[in-house]
Amino acid sequence: MRILLVEDDRDVARFIKKGLKENSFSVDIAENGEEGLYLATQEEYDLIILDIMLPLLNGDKILHHLRKAGKDTPVIFLTAKDSVKNIVNGLNLGADDYIVKPFSFHELLARIRAILRRGKKVLSPVLKVADLTLNQITREVRRGDSLIDLTPKEYALLEYF
C-alpha cells in the first residue's frame, strides 16, 4: 500500500514514515503544499496523510483541489488545529478522518487500516457530465469554471437526474 505524507515538520515526517515502513507501507513525503498537491495529482496513492498548516499551499486548499478534480483518494488530516470548527470544516471538505497533534502512532495506524479496509469508494462525490460538475460534498454546481447558484430544490432535482 502506498501512502503520501504531506508534512513540513521533518522530525514528525521521519517518525511517521519509519512506523509505516515497519508496517509494510510504502511512503512518499512532501515537505510543502505545492509538492504535496503535485504528487497527489500525478501519482496514485492508496491514502494521503495531510497536515493543514503547510508552507506554499495549506492542506485545506490541497484537499479542495483534489476533490474538485474528482480525486477520491482517502485523506486523513493530521494537524495541530484542534478546534471543533476546524475539525468539522476538514471533514466537510472531504477528509475521511481528522487526527489532532500530538497523536498516538498506534491510533494513526489503526485509523489508516480502518480506512483502507473500506476500499476505494465506488461512486465519486463529484458527478460530471460534459463541463457540468456537481460536488455532493460541498453541494456546488459548476459549468466550466462558473459557479451556478441553485436553490435547495433545484440542487436536489439536478442531483436526482
Short mmCIF file of N, CA and C in Angstrom, two decimals:
data_model
loop_
_atom_site.label_atom_id
_atom_site.label_comp_id
_atom_site.label_asym_id
_atom_site.label_seq_id
_atom_site.Cartn_x
_atom_site.Cartn_y
_atom_site.Cartn_z
N MET A 1 0.85 -1.18 0.00
CA MET A 1 0.00 0.00 0.00
C MET A 1 0.89 1.24 0.00
N ARG A 2 0.51 2.21 -0.80
CA ARG A 2 1.32 3.41 -0.99
C ARG A 2 0.63 4.61 -0.36
N ILE A 3 1.38 5.33 0.49
CA ILE A 3 0.84 6.47 1.22
C ILE A 3 1.66 7.71 0.90
N LEU A 4 0.96 8.83 0.69
CA LEU A 4 1.61 10.13 0.57
C LEU A 4 1.46 10.86 1.89
N LEU A 5 2.57 11.29 2.46
CA LEU A 5 2.59 12.05 3.70
C LEU A 5 3.01 13.48 3.37
N VAL A 6 2.11 14.44 3.58
CA VAL A 6 2.41 15.84 3.32
C VAL A 6 2.56 16.51 4.69
N GLU A 7 3.82 16.72 5.09
CA GLU A 7 4.15 17.19 6.45
C GLU A 7 5.44 17.99 6.38
N ASP A 8 5.40 19.23 6.88
CA ASP A 8 6.59 20.09 6.81
C ASP A 8 7.54 19.91 7.99
N ASP A 9 7.12 19.29 9.07
CA ASP A 9 7.99 19.04 10.22
C ASP A 9 8.76 17.74 9.93
N ARG A 10 10.06 17.88 9.67
CA ARG A 10 10.86 16.72 9.25
C ARG A 10 10.91 15.63 10.31
N ASP A 11 10.96 16.02 11.59
CA ASP A 11 11.01 15.00 12.65
C ASP A 11 9.72 14.19 12.68
N VAL A 12 8.59 14.87 12.58
CA VAL A 12 7.29 14.18 12.57
C VAL A 12 7.20 13.28 11.33
N ALA A 13 7.62 13.81 10.19
CA ALA A 13 7.56 13.03 8.94
C ALA A 13 8.43 11.77 9.04
N ARG A 14 9.64 11.91 9.57
CA ARG A 14 10.53 10.74 9.71
C ARG A 14 9.92 9.71 10.66
N PHE A 15 9.35 10.19 11.77
CA PHE A 15 8.73 9.30 12.76
C PHE A 15 7.59 8.50 12.12
N ILE A 16 6.71 9.19 11.40
CA ILE A 16 5.57 8.52 10.76
C ILE A 16 6.05 7.56 9.67
N LYS A 17 6.98 8.02 8.84
CA LYS A 17 7.48 7.17 7.75
C LYS A 17 8.12 5.90 8.31
N LYS A 18 8.92 6.04 9.35
CA LYS A 18 9.58 4.87 9.96
C LYS A 18 8.53 3.86 10.44
N GLY A 19 7.52 4.35 11.16
CA GLY A 19 6.48 3.46 11.67
C GLY A 19 5.67 2.79 10.57
N LEU A 20 5.36 3.55 9.53
CA LEU A 20 4.59 2.98 8.42
C LEU A 20 5.40 1.96 7.64
N LYS A 21 6.69 2.25 7.43
CA LYS A 21 7.55 1.29 6.72
C LYS A 21 7.67 -0.01 7.52
N GLU A 22 7.74 0.10 8.85
CA GLU A 22 7.81 -1.09 9.70
C GLU A 22 6.53 -1.92 9.60
N ASN A 23 5.46 -1.29 9.12
CA ASN A 23 4.18 -1.98 8.95
C ASN A 23 3.88 -2.23 7.47
N SER A 24 4.94 -2.29 6.67
CA SER A 24 4.87 -2.68 5.25
C SER A 24 4.17 -1.69 4.33
N PHE A 25 4.16 -0.41 4.68
CA PHE A 25 3.63 0.61 3.79
C PHE A 25 4.78 1.28 3.05
N SER A 26 4.53 1.67 1.82
CA SER A 26 5.47 2.48 1.05
C SER A 26 5.04 3.93 1.25
N VAL A 27 6.00 4.81 1.59
CA VAL A 27 5.66 6.19 1.94
C VAL A 27 6.48 7.18 1.13
N ASP A 28 5.80 8.13 0.50
CA ASP A 28 6.44 9.29 -0.13
C ASP A 28 6.16 10.49 0.75
N ILE A 29 7.14 11.38 0.89
CA ILE A 29 6.97 12.56 1.73
C ILE A 29 7.06 13.81 0.87
N ALA A 30 6.13 14.73 1.10
CA ALA A 30 6.19 16.08 0.52
C ALA A 30 6.31 17.04 1.69
N GLU A 31 7.25 17.98 1.60
CA GLU A 31 7.51 18.89 2.72
C GLU A 31 6.79 20.22 2.61
N ASN A 32 6.08 20.45 1.51
CA ASN A 32 5.29 21.68 1.39
C ASN A 32 4.03 21.39 0.58
N GLY A 33 3.12 22.34 0.61
CA GLY A 33 1.83 22.12 -0.03
C GLY A 33 1.89 21.97 -1.54
N GLU A 34 2.73 22.75 -2.19
CA GLU A 34 2.81 22.65 -3.66
C GLU A 34 3.33 21.28 -4.09
N GLU A 35 4.36 20.80 -3.40
CA GLU A 35 4.90 19.47 -3.72
C GLU A 35 3.85 18.39 -3.42
N GLY A 36 3.13 18.57 -2.32
CA GLY A 36 2.08 17.62 -1.96
C GLY A 36 0.98 17.55 -3.00
N LEU A 37 0.52 18.71 -3.46
CA LEU A 37 -0.52 18.74 -4.48
C LEU A 37 -0.02 18.11 -5.78
N TYR A 38 1.21 18.42 -6.15
CA TYR A 38 1.78 17.85 -7.38
C TYR A 38 1.81 16.32 -7.30
N LEU A 39 2.37 15.79 -6.21
CA LEU A 39 2.46 14.33 -6.07
C LEU A 39 1.07 13.69 -6.03
N ALA A 40 0.15 14.33 -5.30
CA ALA A 40 -1.20 13.76 -5.16
C ALA A 40 -1.95 13.71 -6.48
N THR A 41 -1.63 14.63 -7.39
CA THR A 41 -2.33 14.64 -8.68
C THR A 41 -1.59 13.84 -9.76
N GLN A 42 -0.29 13.64 -9.59
CA GLN A 42 0.50 12.96 -10.62
C GLN A 42 0.73 11.48 -10.35
N GLU A 43 0.62 11.07 -9.10
CA GLU A 43 0.88 9.69 -8.70
C GLU A 43 -0.39 9.06 -8.14
N GLU A 44 -0.42 7.75 -8.05
CA GLU A 44 -1.56 7.04 -7.45
C GLU A 44 -1.18 6.61 -6.04
N TYR A 45 -1.99 7.02 -5.08
CA TYR A 45 -1.78 6.65 -3.68
C TYR A 45 -3.03 5.97 -3.15
N ASP A 46 -2.83 5.09 -2.19
CA ASP A 46 -3.96 4.44 -1.53
C ASP A 46 -4.53 5.32 -0.43
N LEU A 47 -3.70 6.25 0.08
CA LEU A 47 -4.13 7.13 1.17
C LEU A 47 -3.18 8.32 1.24
N ILE A 48 -3.71 9.47 1.67
CA ILE A 48 -2.89 10.66 1.86
C ILE A 48 -3.05 11.12 3.31
N ILE A 49 -1.93 11.35 3.98
CA ILE A 49 -1.92 11.96 5.31
C ILE A 49 -1.49 13.40 5.10
N LEU A 50 -2.32 14.33 5.53
CA LEU A 50 -2.16 15.73 5.13
C LEU A 50 -2.20 16.67 6.33
N ASP A 51 -1.12 17.42 6.52
CA ASP A 51 -1.12 18.49 7.52
C ASP A 51 -1.92 19.65 6.93
N ILE A 52 -2.42 20.53 7.78
CA ILE A 52 -3.15 21.70 7.27
C ILE A 52 -2.23 22.89 7.13
N MET A 53 -1.43 23.16 8.15
CA MET A 53 -0.56 24.34 8.14
C MET A 53 0.76 23.97 7.46
N LEU A 54 0.81 24.25 6.15
CA LEU A 54 1.97 23.90 5.32
C LEU A 54 2.49 25.15 4.61
N PRO A 55 3.79 25.19 4.32
CA PRO A 55 4.29 26.29 3.51
C PRO A 55 3.82 26.17 2.06
N LEU A 56 3.68 27.30 1.42
CA LEU A 56 3.33 27.45 -0.01
C LEU A 56 1.87 27.19 -0.34
N LEU A 57 1.25 26.19 0.25
CA LEU A 57 -0.17 25.90 -0.01
C LEU A 57 -0.70 25.08 1.15
N ASN A 58 -1.76 25.56 1.81
CA ASN A 58 -2.21 24.83 3.00
C ASN A 58 -3.02 23.58 2.63
N GLY A 59 -3.15 22.70 3.61
CA GLY A 59 -3.80 21.41 3.39
C GLY A 59 -5.26 21.52 2.99
N ASP A 60 -5.98 22.52 3.52
CA ASP A 60 -7.37 22.72 3.13
C ASP A 60 -7.47 22.94 1.62
N LYS A 61 -6.57 23.77 1.09
CA LYS A 61 -6.61 24.07 -0.35
C LYS A 61 -6.20 22.85 -1.17
N ILE A 62 -5.24 22.08 -0.67
CA ILE A 62 -4.85 20.86 -1.38
C ILE A 62 -6.05 19.92 -1.50
N LEU A 63 -6.74 19.69 -0.38
CA LEU A 63 -7.89 18.80 -0.40
C LEU A 63 -8.99 19.34 -1.31
N HIS A 64 -9.22 20.64 -1.27
CA HIS A 64 -10.23 21.25 -2.14
C HIS A 64 -9.89 20.99 -3.61
N HIS A 65 -8.62 21.20 -3.99
CA HIS A 65 -8.19 20.95 -5.37
C HIS A 65 -8.39 19.49 -5.75
N LEU A 66 -8.03 18.58 -4.85
CA LEU A 66 -8.16 17.15 -5.15
C LEU A 66 -9.61 16.75 -5.37
N ARG A 67 -10.49 17.18 -4.46
CA ARG A 67 -11.90 16.81 -4.58
C ARG A 67 -12.54 17.47 -5.80
N LYS A 68 -12.15 18.72 -6.08
CA LYS A 68 -12.68 19.41 -7.25
C LYS A 68 -12.27 18.70 -8.54
N ALA A 69 -11.07 18.11 -8.52
CA ALA A 69 -10.57 17.37 -9.68
C ALA A 69 -11.14 15.95 -9.76
N GLY A 70 -11.98 15.58 -8.79
CA GLY A 70 -12.58 14.25 -8.81
C GLY A 70 -11.72 13.16 -8.19
N LYS A 71 -10.61 13.53 -7.54
CA LYS A 71 -9.75 12.53 -6.88
C LYS A 71 -10.40 12.11 -5.57
N ASP A 72 -10.67 10.82 -5.43
CA ASP A 72 -11.34 10.33 -4.22
C ASP A 72 -10.41 9.54 -3.31
N THR A 73 -9.11 9.75 -3.45
CA THR A 73 -8.14 9.10 -2.57
C THR A 73 -8.47 9.45 -1.13
N PRO A 74 -8.54 8.46 -0.24
CA PRO A 74 -8.82 8.77 1.17
C PRO A 74 -7.77 9.70 1.76
N VAL A 75 -8.23 10.66 2.56
CA VAL A 75 -7.35 11.66 3.17
C VAL A 75 -7.59 11.70 4.67
N ILE A 76 -6.49 11.67 5.42
CA ILE A 76 -6.54 11.89 6.86
C ILE A 76 -5.82 13.20 7.13
N PHE A 77 -6.53 14.17 7.71
CA PHE A 77 -5.86 15.37 8.19
C PHE A 77 -5.14 15.03 9.49
N LEU A 78 -3.88 15.40 9.59
CA LEU A 78 -3.08 15.22 10.80
C LEU A 78 -2.50 16.59 11.11
N THR A 79 -3.06 17.27 12.11
CA THR A 79 -2.76 18.68 12.29
C THR A 79 -2.85 19.11 13.75
N ALA A 80 -2.25 20.25 14.05
CA ALA A 80 -2.34 20.83 15.39
C ALA A 80 -3.62 21.64 15.55
N LYS A 81 -4.33 21.91 14.47
CA LYS A 81 -5.57 22.70 14.56
C LYS A 81 -6.64 21.83 15.21
N ASP A 82 -6.99 22.18 16.45
CA ASP A 82 -7.81 21.28 17.26
C ASP A 82 -9.20 21.78 17.60
N SER A 83 -9.64 22.90 17.01
CA SER A 83 -10.97 23.38 17.35
C SER A 83 -12.04 22.54 16.64
N VAL A 84 -13.21 22.49 17.24
CA VAL A 84 -14.32 21.76 16.62
C VAL A 84 -14.62 22.34 15.24
N LYS A 85 -14.54 23.66 15.12
CA LYS A 85 -14.79 24.31 13.83
C LYS A 85 -13.82 23.80 12.76
N ASN A 86 -12.53 23.69 13.11
CA ASN A 86 -11.54 23.18 12.15
C ASN A 86 -11.80 21.73 11.78
N ILE A 87 -12.15 20.92 12.77
CA ILE A 87 -12.42 19.50 12.52
C ILE A 87 -13.63 19.35 11.59
N VAL A 88 -14.70 20.06 11.91
CA VAL A 88 -15.92 20.00 11.08
C VAL A 88 -15.62 20.49 9.67
N ASN A 89 -14.88 21.59 9.55
CA ASN A 89 -14.53 22.12 8.23
C ASN A 89 -13.72 21.09 7.43
N GLY A 90 -12.74 20.47 8.07
CA GLY A 90 -11.91 19.48 7.38
C GLY A 90 -12.71 18.30 6.88
N LEU A 91 -13.61 17.80 7.72
CA LEU A 91 -14.45 16.67 7.31
C LEU A 91 -15.43 17.08 6.22
N ASN A 92 -15.97 18.30 6.31
CA ASN A 92 -16.90 18.78 5.29
C ASN A 92 -16.20 19.04 3.95
N LEU A 93 -14.90 19.32 3.98
CA LEU A 93 -14.15 19.49 2.74
C LEU A 93 -13.95 18.17 2.01
N GLY A 94 -14.13 17.06 2.74
CA GLY A 94 -13.98 15.76 2.10
C GLY A 94 -12.93 14.87 2.73
N ALA A 95 -12.35 15.29 3.87
CA ALA A 95 -11.40 14.41 4.55
C ALA A 95 -12.14 13.20 5.10
N ASP A 96 -11.47 12.06 5.12
CA ASP A 96 -12.07 10.84 5.63
C ASP A 96 -11.89 10.70 7.13
N ASP A 97 -10.90 11.40 7.67
CA ASP A 97 -10.64 11.37 9.11
C ASP A 97 -9.84 12.60 9.48
N TYR A 98 -9.77 12.89 10.77
CA TYR A 98 -9.09 14.09 11.26
C TYR A 98 -8.46 13.73 12.59
N ILE A 99 -7.13 13.82 12.67
CA ILE A 99 -6.40 13.50 13.89
C ILE A 99 -5.65 14.74 14.34
N VAL A 100 -5.73 15.03 15.64
CA VAL A 100 -5.09 16.22 16.19
C VAL A 100 -3.74 15.85 16.79
N LYS A 101 -2.72 16.68 16.50
CA LYS A 101 -1.39 16.53 17.11
C LYS A 101 -1.43 17.13 18.50
N PRO A 102 -0.70 16.59 19.45
CA PRO A 102 0.09 15.37 19.38
C PRO A 102 -0.82 14.15 19.27
N PHE A 103 -0.30 13.08 18.69
CA PHE A 103 -1.11 11.91 18.38
C PHE A 103 -0.36 10.65 18.76
N SER A 104 -1.09 9.57 18.85
CA SER A 104 -0.51 8.25 19.08
C SER A 104 -0.30 7.59 17.71
N PHE A 105 0.90 7.10 17.46
CA PHE A 105 1.14 6.42 16.19
C PHE A 105 0.23 5.20 16.04
N HIS A 106 0.00 4.50 17.14
CA HIS A 106 -0.86 3.30 17.08
C HIS A 106 -2.28 3.68 16.67
N GLU A 107 -2.77 4.82 17.14
CA GLU A 107 -4.10 5.27 16.72
C GLU A 107 -4.09 5.64 15.24
N LEU A 108 -3.06 6.36 14.80
CA LEU A 108 -2.95 6.71 13.38
C LEU A 108 -2.95 5.45 12.52
N LEU A 109 -2.17 4.46 12.91
CA LEU A 109 -2.08 3.21 12.16
C LEU A 109 -3.44 2.50 12.12
N ALA A 110 -4.13 2.47 13.25
CA ALA A 110 -5.46 1.83 13.29
C ALA A 110 -6.44 2.55 12.38
N ARG A 111 -6.39 3.87 12.36
CA ARG A 111 -7.30 4.64 11.51
C ARG A 111 -6.97 4.44 10.02
N ILE A 112 -5.68 4.37 9.71
CA ILE A 112 -5.28 4.09 8.32
C ILE A 112 -5.82 2.74 7.89
N ARG A 113 -5.63 1.74 8.72
CA ARG A 113 -6.10 0.39 8.38
C ARG A 113 -7.62 0.36 8.23
N ALA A 114 -8.33 1.07 9.09
CA ALA A 114 -9.80 1.10 9.01
C ALA A 114 -10.25 1.72 7.69
N ILE A 115 -9.62 2.81 7.30
CA ILE A 115 -9.99 3.46 6.04
C ILE A 115 -9.67 2.57 4.86
N LEU A 116 -8.50 1.94 4.88
CA LEU A 116 -8.11 1.08 3.76
C LEU A 116 -8.97 -0.18 3.66
N ARG A 117 -9.51 -0.64 4.79
CA ARG A 117 -10.42 -1.79 4.75
C ARG A 117 -11.68 -1.47 3.96
N ARG A 118 -12.10 -0.23 4.02
CA ARG A 118 -13.31 0.17 3.30
C ARG A 118 -13.12 0.09 1.79
N GLY A 119 -11.87 0.17 1.35
CA GLY A 119 -11.59 0.13 -0.08
C GLY A 119 -11.92 1.44 -0.74
N LYS A 120 -11.67 1.48 -2.02
CA LYS A 120 -11.98 2.69 -2.79
C LYS A 120 -13.48 2.88 -2.86
N LYS A 121 -13.87 4.12 -2.82
CA LYS A 121 -15.29 4.43 -2.95
C LYS A 121 -15.76 4.04 -4.34
N VAL A 122 -16.91 3.46 -4.40
CA VAL A 122 -17.45 3.03 -5.69
C VAL A 122 -17.90 4.24 -6.49
N LEU A 123 -18.52 5.17 -5.84
CA LEU A 123 -19.02 6.36 -6.52
C LEU A 123 -18.24 7.58 -6.07
N SER A 124 -17.85 8.41 -7.01
CA SER A 124 -17.17 9.66 -6.69
C SER A 124 -18.19 10.65 -6.16
N PRO A 125 -17.77 11.50 -5.20
CA PRO A 125 -18.69 12.52 -4.71
C PRO A 125 -18.90 13.65 -5.72
N VAL A 126 -18.14 13.62 -6.82
CA VAL A 126 -18.27 14.64 -7.86
C VAL A 126 -18.86 13.98 -9.10
N LEU A 127 -20.04 14.45 -9.49
CA LEU A 127 -20.70 13.95 -10.70
C LEU A 127 -20.37 14.89 -11.85
N LYS A 128 -20.03 14.33 -13.01
CA LYS A 128 -19.66 15.16 -14.16
C LYS A 128 -20.41 14.71 -15.40
N VAL A 129 -20.91 15.69 -16.14
CA VAL A 129 -21.48 15.47 -17.47
C VAL A 129 -20.99 16.63 -18.32
N ALA A 130 -20.18 16.32 -19.32
CA ALA A 130 -19.54 17.34 -20.16
C ALA A 130 -18.81 18.33 -19.24
N ASP A 131 -19.15 19.63 -19.31
CA ASP A 131 -18.46 20.60 -18.45
C ASP A 131 -19.29 20.97 -17.21
N LEU A 132 -20.32 20.21 -16.93
CA LEU A 132 -21.15 20.44 -15.74
C LEU A 132 -20.69 19.50 -14.63
N THR A 133 -20.35 20.07 -13.45
CA THR A 133 -19.94 19.25 -12.31
C THR A 133 -20.82 19.55 -11.12
N LEU A 134 -21.14 18.50 -10.38
CA LEU A 134 -21.95 18.61 -9.18
C LEU A 134 -21.16 17.94 -8.06
N ASN A 135 -20.74 18.74 -7.08
CA ASN A 135 -19.97 18.21 -5.95
C ASN A 135 -20.94 17.91 -4.82
N GLN A 136 -21.10 16.62 -4.51
CA GLN A 136 -22.07 16.21 -3.50
C GLN A 136 -21.60 16.50 -2.07
N ILE A 137 -20.33 16.78 -1.89
CA ILE A 137 -19.83 17.12 -0.55
C ILE A 137 -20.06 18.60 -0.27
N THR A 138 -19.61 19.47 -1.19
CA THR A 138 -19.75 20.92 -0.98
C THR A 138 -21.09 21.44 -1.49
N ARG A 139 -21.81 20.61 -2.23
CA ARG A 139 -23.10 20.96 -2.83
C ARG A 139 -22.97 22.14 -3.80
N GLU A 140 -21.84 22.19 -4.49
CA GLU A 140 -21.60 23.21 -5.51
C GLU A 140 -21.86 22.63 -6.89
N VAL A 141 -22.43 23.46 -7.75
CA VAL A 141 -22.64 23.09 -9.14
C VAL A 141 -21.89 24.10 -10.00
N ARG A 142 -21.13 23.60 -10.96
CA ARG A 142 -20.34 24.47 -11.83
C ARG A 142 -20.54 24.06 -13.29
N ARG A 143 -20.54 25.06 -14.14
CA ARG A 143 -20.45 24.84 -15.58
C ARG A 143 -19.13 25.47 -15.97
N GLY A 144 -18.18 24.62 -16.35
CA GLY A 144 -16.82 25.11 -16.59
C GLY A 144 -16.26 25.60 -15.26
N ASP A 145 -15.79 26.84 -15.25
CA ASP A 145 -15.26 27.43 -14.01
C ASP A 145 -16.29 28.32 -13.31
N SER A 146 -17.49 28.43 -13.85
CA SER A 146 -18.51 29.31 -13.28
C SER A 146 -19.39 28.57 -12.28
N LEU A 147 -19.52 29.14 -11.10
CA LEU A 147 -20.39 28.59 -10.06
C LEU A 147 -21.84 28.92 -10.40
N ILE A 148 -22.71 27.93 -10.32
CA ILE A 148 -24.13 28.13 -10.59
C ILE A 148 -24.87 28.13 -9.26
N ASP A 149 -25.60 29.20 -8.99
CA ASP A 149 -26.34 29.33 -7.74
C ASP A 149 -27.70 28.65 -7.90
N LEU A 150 -27.94 27.61 -7.10
CA LEU A 150 -29.20 26.87 -7.18
C LEU A 150 -29.91 26.89 -5.83
N THR A 151 -31.23 26.85 -5.87
CA THR A 151 -32.00 26.68 -4.63
C THR A 151 -31.83 25.23 -4.18
N PRO A 152 -32.12 24.93 -2.93
CA PRO A 152 -32.03 23.54 -2.48
C PRO A 152 -32.88 22.58 -3.32
N LYS A 153 -34.06 23.02 -3.73
CA LYS A 153 -34.93 22.17 -4.55
C LYS A 153 -34.32 21.93 -5.93
N GLU A 154 -33.77 22.99 -6.55
CA GLU A 154 -33.12 22.83 -7.85
C GLU A 154 -31.93 21.88 -7.75
N TYR A 155 -31.13 22.04 -6.69
CA TYR A 155 -29.98 21.16 -6.49
C TYR A 155 -30.44 19.70 -6.35
N ALA A 156 -31.46 19.47 -5.54
CA ALA A 156 -31.97 18.11 -5.32
C ALA A 156 -32.45 17.49 -6.63
N LEU A 157 -33.13 18.27 -7.44
CA LEU A 157 -33.61 17.76 -8.73
C LEU A 157 -32.44 17.43 -9.66
N LEU A 158 -31.47 18.33 -9.72
CA LEU A 158 -30.30 18.08 -10.57
C LEU A 158 -29.54 16.84 -10.10
N GLU A 159 -29.37 16.70 -8.81
CA GLU A 159 -28.67 15.54 -8.26
C GLU A 159 -29.43 14.24 -8.56
N TYR A 160 -30.75 14.30 -8.51
CA TYR A 160 -31.58 13.12 -8.74
C TYR A 160 -31.47 12.64 -10.19
N PHE A 161 -31.51 13.59 -11.13
CA PHE A 161 -31.49 13.23 -12.55
C PHE A 161 -30.08 13.16 -13.06
#
